[in-house]
GROMACS .gro file of C-alpha atoms in nm:
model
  160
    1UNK     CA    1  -1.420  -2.515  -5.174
    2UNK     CA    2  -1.379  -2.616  -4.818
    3UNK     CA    3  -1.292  -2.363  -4.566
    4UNK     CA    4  -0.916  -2.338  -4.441
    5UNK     CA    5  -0.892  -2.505  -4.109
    6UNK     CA    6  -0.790  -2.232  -3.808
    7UNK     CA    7  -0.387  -2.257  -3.781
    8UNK     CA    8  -0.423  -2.013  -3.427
    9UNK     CA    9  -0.159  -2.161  -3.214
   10UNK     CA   10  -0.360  -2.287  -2.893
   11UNK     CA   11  -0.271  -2.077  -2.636
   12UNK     CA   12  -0.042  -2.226  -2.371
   13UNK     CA   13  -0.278  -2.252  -2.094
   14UNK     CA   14  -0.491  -2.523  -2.291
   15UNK     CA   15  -0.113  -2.670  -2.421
   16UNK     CA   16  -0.033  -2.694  -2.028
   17UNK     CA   17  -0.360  -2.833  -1.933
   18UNK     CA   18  -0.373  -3.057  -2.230
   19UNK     CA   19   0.016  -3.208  -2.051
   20UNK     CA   20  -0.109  -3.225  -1.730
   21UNK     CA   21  -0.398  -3.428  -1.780
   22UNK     CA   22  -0.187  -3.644  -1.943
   23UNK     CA   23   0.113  -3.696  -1.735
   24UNK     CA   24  -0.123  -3.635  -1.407
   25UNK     CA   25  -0.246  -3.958  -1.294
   26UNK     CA   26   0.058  -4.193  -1.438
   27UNK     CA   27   0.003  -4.574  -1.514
   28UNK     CA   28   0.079  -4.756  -1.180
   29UNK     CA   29   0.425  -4.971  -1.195
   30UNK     CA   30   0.186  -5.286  -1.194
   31UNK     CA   31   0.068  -5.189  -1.551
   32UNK     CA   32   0.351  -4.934  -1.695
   33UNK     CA   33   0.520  -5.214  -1.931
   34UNK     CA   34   0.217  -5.445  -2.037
   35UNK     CA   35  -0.094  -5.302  -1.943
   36UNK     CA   36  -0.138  -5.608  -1.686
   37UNK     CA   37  -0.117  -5.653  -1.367
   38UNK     CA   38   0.293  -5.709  -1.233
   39UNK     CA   39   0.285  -6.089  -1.047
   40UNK     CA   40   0.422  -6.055  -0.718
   41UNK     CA   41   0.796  -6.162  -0.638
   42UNK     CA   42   0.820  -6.490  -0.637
   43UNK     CA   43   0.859  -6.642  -0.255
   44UNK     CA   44   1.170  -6.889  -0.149
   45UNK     CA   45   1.090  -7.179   0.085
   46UNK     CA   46   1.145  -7.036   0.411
   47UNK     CA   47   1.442  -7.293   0.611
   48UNK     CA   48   1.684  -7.208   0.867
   49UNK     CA   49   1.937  -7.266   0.601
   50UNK     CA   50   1.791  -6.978   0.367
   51UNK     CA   51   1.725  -6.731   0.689
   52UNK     CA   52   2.068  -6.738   0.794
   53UNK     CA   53   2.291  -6.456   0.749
   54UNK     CA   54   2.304  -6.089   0.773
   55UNK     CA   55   1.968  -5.858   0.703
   56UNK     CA   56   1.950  -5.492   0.671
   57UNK     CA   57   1.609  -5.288   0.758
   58UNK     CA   58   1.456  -5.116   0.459
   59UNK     CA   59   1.238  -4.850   0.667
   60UNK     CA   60   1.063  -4.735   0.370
   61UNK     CA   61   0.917  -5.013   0.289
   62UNK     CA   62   0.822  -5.137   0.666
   63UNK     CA   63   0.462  -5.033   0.789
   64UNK     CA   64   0.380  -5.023   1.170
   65UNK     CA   65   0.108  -5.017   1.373
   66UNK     CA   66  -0.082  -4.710   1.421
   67UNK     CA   67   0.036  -4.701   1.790
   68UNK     CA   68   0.402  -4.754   1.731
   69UNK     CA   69   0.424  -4.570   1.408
   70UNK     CA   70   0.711  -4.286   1.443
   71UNK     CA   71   0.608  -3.915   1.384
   72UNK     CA   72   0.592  -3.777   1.003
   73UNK     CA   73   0.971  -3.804   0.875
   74UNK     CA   74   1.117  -4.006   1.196
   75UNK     CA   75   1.286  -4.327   1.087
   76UNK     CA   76   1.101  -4.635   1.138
   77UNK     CA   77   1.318  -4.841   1.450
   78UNK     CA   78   1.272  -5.198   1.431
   79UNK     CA   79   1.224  -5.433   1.750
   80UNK     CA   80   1.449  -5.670   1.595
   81UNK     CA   81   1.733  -5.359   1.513
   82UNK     CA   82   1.844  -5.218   1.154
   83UNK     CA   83   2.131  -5.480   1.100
   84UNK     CA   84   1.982  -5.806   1.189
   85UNK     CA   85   2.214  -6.131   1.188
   86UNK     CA   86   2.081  -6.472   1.240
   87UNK     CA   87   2.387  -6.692   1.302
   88UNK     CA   88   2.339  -7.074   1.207
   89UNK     CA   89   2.330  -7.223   1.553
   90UNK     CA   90   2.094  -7.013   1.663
   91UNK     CA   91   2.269  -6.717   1.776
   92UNK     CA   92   2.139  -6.342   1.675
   93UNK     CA   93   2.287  -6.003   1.656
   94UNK     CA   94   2.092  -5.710   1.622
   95UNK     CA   95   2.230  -5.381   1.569
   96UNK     CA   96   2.073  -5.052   1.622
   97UNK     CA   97   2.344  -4.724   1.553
   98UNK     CA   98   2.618  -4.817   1.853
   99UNK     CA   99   2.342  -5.041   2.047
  100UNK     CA  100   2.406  -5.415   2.003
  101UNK     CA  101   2.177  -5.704   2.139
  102UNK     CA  102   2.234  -6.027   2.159
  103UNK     CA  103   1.991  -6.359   2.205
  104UNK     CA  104   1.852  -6.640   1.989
  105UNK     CA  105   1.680  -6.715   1.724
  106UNK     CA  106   1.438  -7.049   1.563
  107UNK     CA  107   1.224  -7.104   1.273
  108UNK     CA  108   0.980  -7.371   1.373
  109UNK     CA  109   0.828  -7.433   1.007
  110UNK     CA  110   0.612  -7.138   1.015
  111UNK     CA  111   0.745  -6.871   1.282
  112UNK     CA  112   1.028  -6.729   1.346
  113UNK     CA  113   1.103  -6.663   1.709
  114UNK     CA  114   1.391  -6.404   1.841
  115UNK     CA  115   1.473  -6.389   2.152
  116UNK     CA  116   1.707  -6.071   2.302
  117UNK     CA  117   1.875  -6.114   2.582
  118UNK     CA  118   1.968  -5.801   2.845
  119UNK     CA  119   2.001  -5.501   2.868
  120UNK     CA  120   1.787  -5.382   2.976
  121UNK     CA  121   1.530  -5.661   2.953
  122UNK     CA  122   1.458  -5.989   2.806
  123UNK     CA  123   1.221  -5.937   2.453
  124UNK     CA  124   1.070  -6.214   2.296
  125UNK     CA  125   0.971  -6.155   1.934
  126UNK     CA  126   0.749  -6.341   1.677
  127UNK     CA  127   0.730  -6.311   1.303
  128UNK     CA  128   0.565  -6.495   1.008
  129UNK     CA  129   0.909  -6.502   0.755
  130UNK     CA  130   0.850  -6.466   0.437
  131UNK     CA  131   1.167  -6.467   0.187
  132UNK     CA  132   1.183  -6.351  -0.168
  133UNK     CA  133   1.480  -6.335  -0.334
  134UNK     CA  134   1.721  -6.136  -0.152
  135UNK     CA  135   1.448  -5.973   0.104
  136UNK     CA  136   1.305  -6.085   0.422
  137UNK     CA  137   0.974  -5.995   0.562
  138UNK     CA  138   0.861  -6.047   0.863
  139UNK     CA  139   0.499  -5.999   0.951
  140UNK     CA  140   0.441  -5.906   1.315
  141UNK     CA  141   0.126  -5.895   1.549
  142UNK     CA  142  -0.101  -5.549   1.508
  143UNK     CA  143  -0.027  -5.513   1.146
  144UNK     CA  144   0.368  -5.469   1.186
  145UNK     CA  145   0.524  -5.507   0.863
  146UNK     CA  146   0.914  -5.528   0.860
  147UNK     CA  147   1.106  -5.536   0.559
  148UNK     CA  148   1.510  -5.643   0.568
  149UNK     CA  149   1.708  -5.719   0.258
  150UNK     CA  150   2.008  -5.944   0.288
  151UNK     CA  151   2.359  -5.797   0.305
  152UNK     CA  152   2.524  -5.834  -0.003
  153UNK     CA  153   2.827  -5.774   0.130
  154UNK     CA  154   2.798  -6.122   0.296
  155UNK     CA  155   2.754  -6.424   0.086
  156UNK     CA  156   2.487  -6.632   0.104
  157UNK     CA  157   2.675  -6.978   0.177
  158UNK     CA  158   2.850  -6.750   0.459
  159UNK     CA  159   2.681  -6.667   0.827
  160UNK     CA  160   2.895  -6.433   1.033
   0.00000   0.00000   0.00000
């Protein structure tokens, strides 16, 4: 006759232990569903026509440069303002809080190019736009990473 297997209850510092190891290093979001790796969002041909309209700054997911990144928990503030609105002749509104900017904007086929008028001084900005469905990125010089996700309180067929 076999002997009776031990029916101790484990004590609950190996239960515990036994749970965290298990919940402690979770699969990433790239493999949680399938076990393979998630394909990236699929891009949208960057045109005029596609980055026109009204954009709203996701600081969470923008990165900045070591030298202009804000202190820990301080909002990110984007050159280009949290509420940015390319108009579709070229005119642009940027909105930071009560501050609003004015100037130009033009895609050339690869860059986008912003320009603010006064006050208090004349900025001229560069980015590489990349669109995904219903986000903008643009991709700055030193590693500045700014993420914007179209208003969806504006319609896409209509540019303020």
């Amino acid at each position: 006759m076999s002997p009776m297997p031990d029916r101790r209850p484990l004590p609950v510092l190996t239960l515990l232990a036994l749970l965290a190891g298990c919940s402690a290093s979770p699969p990433s979001t790239a493999t949680q569903t399938t076990g393979k790796p998630e394909a990236p969002a699929p891009q949208v041909a960057v045109t005029s026509d596609r980055l026109a309209g009204r954009w709203i700054l996701s600081p969470g997911d923008c990165h900045m440069p070591p030298s202009e990144a804000p202190e820990q928990g301080s909002p990110v503030v984007s050159p280009a303002g949290a509420v940015l609105t390319l108009g579709s002749g070229g005119n642009m509104t940027s909105r930071q809080g009560d501050f609003i900017r004015r100037g130009t904007w033009k895609f050339d086929g690869s860059a986008l190019k912003i320009a603010v008028e006064p006050p208090p001084r004349r900025l001229d900005m560069g980015f590489i736009p990349v669109l995904e469905p219903g986000r903008l990125v643009l991709q700055g010089a030193d590693e500045m990473v700014l993420v914007y996700h179209r208003d969806p309180f504006v319609g896409v067929d209509h540019t303020p």
